[in-house]
Coordinates of C-alpha atoms in Angstrom, one line a residue:
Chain A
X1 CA 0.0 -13.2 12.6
X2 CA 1.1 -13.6 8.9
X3 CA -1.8 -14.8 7.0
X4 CA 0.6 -15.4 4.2
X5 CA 3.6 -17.0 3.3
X6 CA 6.3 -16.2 0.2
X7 CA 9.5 -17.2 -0.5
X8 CA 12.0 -14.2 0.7
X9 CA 13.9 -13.8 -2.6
X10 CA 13.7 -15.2 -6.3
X11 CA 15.3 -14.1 -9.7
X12 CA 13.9 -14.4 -13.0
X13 CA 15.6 -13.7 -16.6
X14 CA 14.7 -10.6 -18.3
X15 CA 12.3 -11.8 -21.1
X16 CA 10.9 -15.1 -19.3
X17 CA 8.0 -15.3 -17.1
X18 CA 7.9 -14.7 -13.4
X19 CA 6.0 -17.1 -11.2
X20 CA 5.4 -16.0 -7.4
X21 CA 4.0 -17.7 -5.6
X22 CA 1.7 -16.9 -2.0
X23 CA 0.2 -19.8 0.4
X24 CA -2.5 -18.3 2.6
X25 CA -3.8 -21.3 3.7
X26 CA -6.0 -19.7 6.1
X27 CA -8.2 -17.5 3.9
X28 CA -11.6 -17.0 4.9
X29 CA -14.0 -17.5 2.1
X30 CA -14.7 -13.2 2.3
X31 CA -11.4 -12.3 2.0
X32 CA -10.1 -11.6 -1.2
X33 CA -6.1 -12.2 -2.4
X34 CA -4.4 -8.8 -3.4
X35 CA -0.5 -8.4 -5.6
X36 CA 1.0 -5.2 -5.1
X37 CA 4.8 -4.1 -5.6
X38 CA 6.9 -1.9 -3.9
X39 CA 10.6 -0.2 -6.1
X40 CA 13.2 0.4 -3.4
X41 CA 11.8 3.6 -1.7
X42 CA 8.4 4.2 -3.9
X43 CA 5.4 4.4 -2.1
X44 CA 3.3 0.4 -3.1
X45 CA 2.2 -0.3 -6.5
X46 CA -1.1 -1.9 -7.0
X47 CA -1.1 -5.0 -9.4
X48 CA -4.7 -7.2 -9.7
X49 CA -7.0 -8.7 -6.9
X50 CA -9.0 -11.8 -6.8
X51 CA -12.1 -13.5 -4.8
X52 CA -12.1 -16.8 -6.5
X53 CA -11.6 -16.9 -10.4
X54 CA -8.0 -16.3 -12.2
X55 CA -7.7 -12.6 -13.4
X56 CA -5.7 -11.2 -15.7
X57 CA -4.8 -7.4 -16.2
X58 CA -2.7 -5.7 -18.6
X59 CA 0.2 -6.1 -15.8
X60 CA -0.4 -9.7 -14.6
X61 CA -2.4 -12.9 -13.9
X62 CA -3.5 -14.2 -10.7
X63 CA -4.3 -17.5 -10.7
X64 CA -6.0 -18.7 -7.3
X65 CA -6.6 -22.8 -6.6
X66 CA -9.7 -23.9 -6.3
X67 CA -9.3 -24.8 -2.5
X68 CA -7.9 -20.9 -2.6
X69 CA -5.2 -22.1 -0.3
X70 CA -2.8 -20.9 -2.4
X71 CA -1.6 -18.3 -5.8
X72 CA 0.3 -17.5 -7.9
X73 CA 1.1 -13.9 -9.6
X74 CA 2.5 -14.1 -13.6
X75 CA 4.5 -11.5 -15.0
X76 CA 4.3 -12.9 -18.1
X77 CA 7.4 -10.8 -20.0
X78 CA 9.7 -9.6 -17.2
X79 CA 11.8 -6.6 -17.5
X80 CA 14.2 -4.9 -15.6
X81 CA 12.0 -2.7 -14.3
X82 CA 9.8 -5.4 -12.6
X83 CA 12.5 -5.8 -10.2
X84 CA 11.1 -5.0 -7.1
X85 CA 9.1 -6.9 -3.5
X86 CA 6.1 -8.2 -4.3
X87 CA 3.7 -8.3 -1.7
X88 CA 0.7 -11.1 -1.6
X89 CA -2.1 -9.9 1.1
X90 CA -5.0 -11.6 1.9
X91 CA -8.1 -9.1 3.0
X92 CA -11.2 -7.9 3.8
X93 CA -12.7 -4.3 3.8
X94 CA -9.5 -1.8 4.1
X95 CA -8.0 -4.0 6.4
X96 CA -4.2 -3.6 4.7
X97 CA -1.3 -5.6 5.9
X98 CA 1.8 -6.5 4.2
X99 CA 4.3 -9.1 5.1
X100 CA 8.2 -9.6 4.2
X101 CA 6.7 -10.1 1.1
X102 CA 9.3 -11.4 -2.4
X103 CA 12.3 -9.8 -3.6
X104 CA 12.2 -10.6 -7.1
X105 CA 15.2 -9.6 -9.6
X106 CA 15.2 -9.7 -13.1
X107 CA 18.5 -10.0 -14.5
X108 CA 19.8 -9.2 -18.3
Chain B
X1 CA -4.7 6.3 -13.9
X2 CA -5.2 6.6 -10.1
X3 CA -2.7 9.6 -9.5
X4 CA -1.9 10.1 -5.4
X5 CA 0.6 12.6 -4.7
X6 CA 2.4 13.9 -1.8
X7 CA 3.9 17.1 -1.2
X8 CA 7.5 16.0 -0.4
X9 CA 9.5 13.0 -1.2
X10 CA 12.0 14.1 0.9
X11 CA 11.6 16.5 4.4
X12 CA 14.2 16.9 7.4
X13 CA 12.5 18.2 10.6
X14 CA 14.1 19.0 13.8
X15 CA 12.8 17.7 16.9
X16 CA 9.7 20.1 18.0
X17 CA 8.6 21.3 14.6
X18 CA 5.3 21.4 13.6
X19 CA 5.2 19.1 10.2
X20 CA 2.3 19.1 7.5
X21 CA 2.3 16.1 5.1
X22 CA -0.5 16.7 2.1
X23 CA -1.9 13.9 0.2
X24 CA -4.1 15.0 -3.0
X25 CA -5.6 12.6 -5.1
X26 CA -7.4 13.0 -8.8
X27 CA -10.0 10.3 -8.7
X28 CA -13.2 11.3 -6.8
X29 CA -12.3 8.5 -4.1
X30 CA -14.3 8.5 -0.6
X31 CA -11.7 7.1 1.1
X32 CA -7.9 8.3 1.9
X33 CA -5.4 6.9 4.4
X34 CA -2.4 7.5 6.1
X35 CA 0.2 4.8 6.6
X36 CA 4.0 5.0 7.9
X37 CA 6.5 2.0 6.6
X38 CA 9.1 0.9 8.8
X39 CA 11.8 -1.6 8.1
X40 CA 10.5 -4.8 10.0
X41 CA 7.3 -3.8 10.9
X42 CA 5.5 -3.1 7.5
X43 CA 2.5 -0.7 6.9
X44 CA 1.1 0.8 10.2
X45 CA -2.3 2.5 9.6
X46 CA -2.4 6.2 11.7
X47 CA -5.7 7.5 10.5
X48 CA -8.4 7.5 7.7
X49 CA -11.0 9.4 6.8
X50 CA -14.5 8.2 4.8
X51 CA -15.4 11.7 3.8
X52 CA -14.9 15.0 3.9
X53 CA -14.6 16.4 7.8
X54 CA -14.8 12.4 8.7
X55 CA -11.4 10.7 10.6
X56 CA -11.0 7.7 11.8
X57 CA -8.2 6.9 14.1
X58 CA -6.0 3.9 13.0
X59 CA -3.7 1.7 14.9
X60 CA -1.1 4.2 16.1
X61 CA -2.3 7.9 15.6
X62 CA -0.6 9.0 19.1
X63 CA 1.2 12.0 17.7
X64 CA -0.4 12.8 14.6
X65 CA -4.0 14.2 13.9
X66 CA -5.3 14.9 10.3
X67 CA -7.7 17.3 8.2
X68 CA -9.7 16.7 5.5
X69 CA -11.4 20.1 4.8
X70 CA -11.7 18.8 0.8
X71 CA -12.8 15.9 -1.0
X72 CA -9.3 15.2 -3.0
X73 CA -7.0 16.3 0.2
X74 CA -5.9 14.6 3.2
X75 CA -3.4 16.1 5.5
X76 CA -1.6 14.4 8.3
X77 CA 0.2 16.6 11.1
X78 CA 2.7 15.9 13.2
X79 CA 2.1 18.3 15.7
X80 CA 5.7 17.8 17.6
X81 CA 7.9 16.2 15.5
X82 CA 10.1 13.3 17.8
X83 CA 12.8 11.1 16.4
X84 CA 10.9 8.5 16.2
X85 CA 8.5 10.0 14.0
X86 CA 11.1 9.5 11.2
X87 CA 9.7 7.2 8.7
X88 CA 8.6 6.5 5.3
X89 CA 5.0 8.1 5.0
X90 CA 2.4 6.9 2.9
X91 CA -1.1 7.9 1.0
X92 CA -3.6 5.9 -0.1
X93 CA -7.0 6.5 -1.6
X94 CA -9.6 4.2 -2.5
X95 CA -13.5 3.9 -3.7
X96 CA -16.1 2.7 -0.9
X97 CA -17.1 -0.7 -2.3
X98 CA -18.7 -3.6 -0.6
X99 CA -16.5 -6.2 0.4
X100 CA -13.4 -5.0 0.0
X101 CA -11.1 -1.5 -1.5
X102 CA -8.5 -1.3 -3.6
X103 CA -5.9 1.2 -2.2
X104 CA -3.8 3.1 -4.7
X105 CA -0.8 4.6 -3.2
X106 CA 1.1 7.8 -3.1
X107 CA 5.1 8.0 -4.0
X108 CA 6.0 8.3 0.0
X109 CA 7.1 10.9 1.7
X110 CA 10.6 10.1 3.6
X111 CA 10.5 12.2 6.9
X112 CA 13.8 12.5 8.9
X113 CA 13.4 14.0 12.4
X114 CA 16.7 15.3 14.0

């Protein structure tokens, strides 16, 4: 059962801000909303995590609706190296479960 | 920084073999894990471990078993390697907190089994 849903692919110029976006309209009001990334054949990259509030990190911000039905993960300067899938998880204790997750490109 | 590392990015094991995969980390974290990726089917937990000596099986550790004889190292074993042990293997490590963890992963480990 995916508890979340992203679009498969988007690209985003080198420069500009990235906007993905994760519906988890299911989210139980314990489980928190977790970004990571993955570069073809790296092991998962941890980005920022959130209960409730937005949060910002020197990577990204997370910014969670107040129903919590729904995010959205800024990369506010993309690069080329941010090419990568971006996987939004919605959990609890080590539960850790990732979907098909977002191929995002940044082109030049 | 979190640093996890793994001994090998890359390993080719024939069928049979006896295969160790270590996992150290640098951060003093309770809590390691050992995952295997698979085109389609995501992350697959195989075992973790709270503490030192402690292992928890995970949702597929049929074929593997694990040692934790030190705080910072986590080995996974594949006792006899199969073809369909080949895989992209994955570390994680995380502090016990309450609610929730942050795992911080390792580089992988691509095993081929022939």
């Amino acid at each position: 059962d995916a508890k979340t849903t992203q679009p498969p692919s988007m690209d985003c110029a080198e420069g500009r801000a990235a906007n993905l976006p994760c519906n988890h309209s299911t989210i139980s009001g314990n489980e928190y909303v977790y970004w990571y990334r993955q570069i073809h054949s790296q092991g998962p990259q941890y980005i920022i995590h959130g209960l409730k509030n937005n949060e910002t990190n020197e990577m990204a911000s997370l910014i969670i609706t107040e129903d919590r039905k729904s995010s959205t993960l800024i990369l506010p300067h993309a690069t080329l190296r941010d090419t990568a899938v971006y996987y939004c998880i919605v959990r609890v204790g080590t539960d850790m479960r990732f979907g098909a997750g977002t191929r995002l490109t940044v082109k030049p | 920084d979190v640093k996890v590392t793994q001994s090998s990015r890359y390993l080719v094991k024939r069928t049979g073999e006896k295969v160790f995969l270590e996992c150290v980390q640098d951060m003093d974290h309770e809590n390691m894990f050992w995952y295997r990726q698979d085109p389609g089917l995501g992350l697959r937990l195989i075992y973790f471990s709270y503490d030192v000596k402690m292992k928890e099986k995970g949702d597929i550790p049929e074929g593997y078993s694990v040692s934790r004889e030190k705080k910072e190292r986590f080995s996974l074993i594949l006792e006899s390697a199969s073809t369909n042990q080949t895989s992209m293997y994955l570390c994680a490590s995380s502090f016990e907190v309450v609610g929730t963890d942050t795992q911080y992963f390792g580089p992988g480990t691509r095993l081929t089994v022939l």
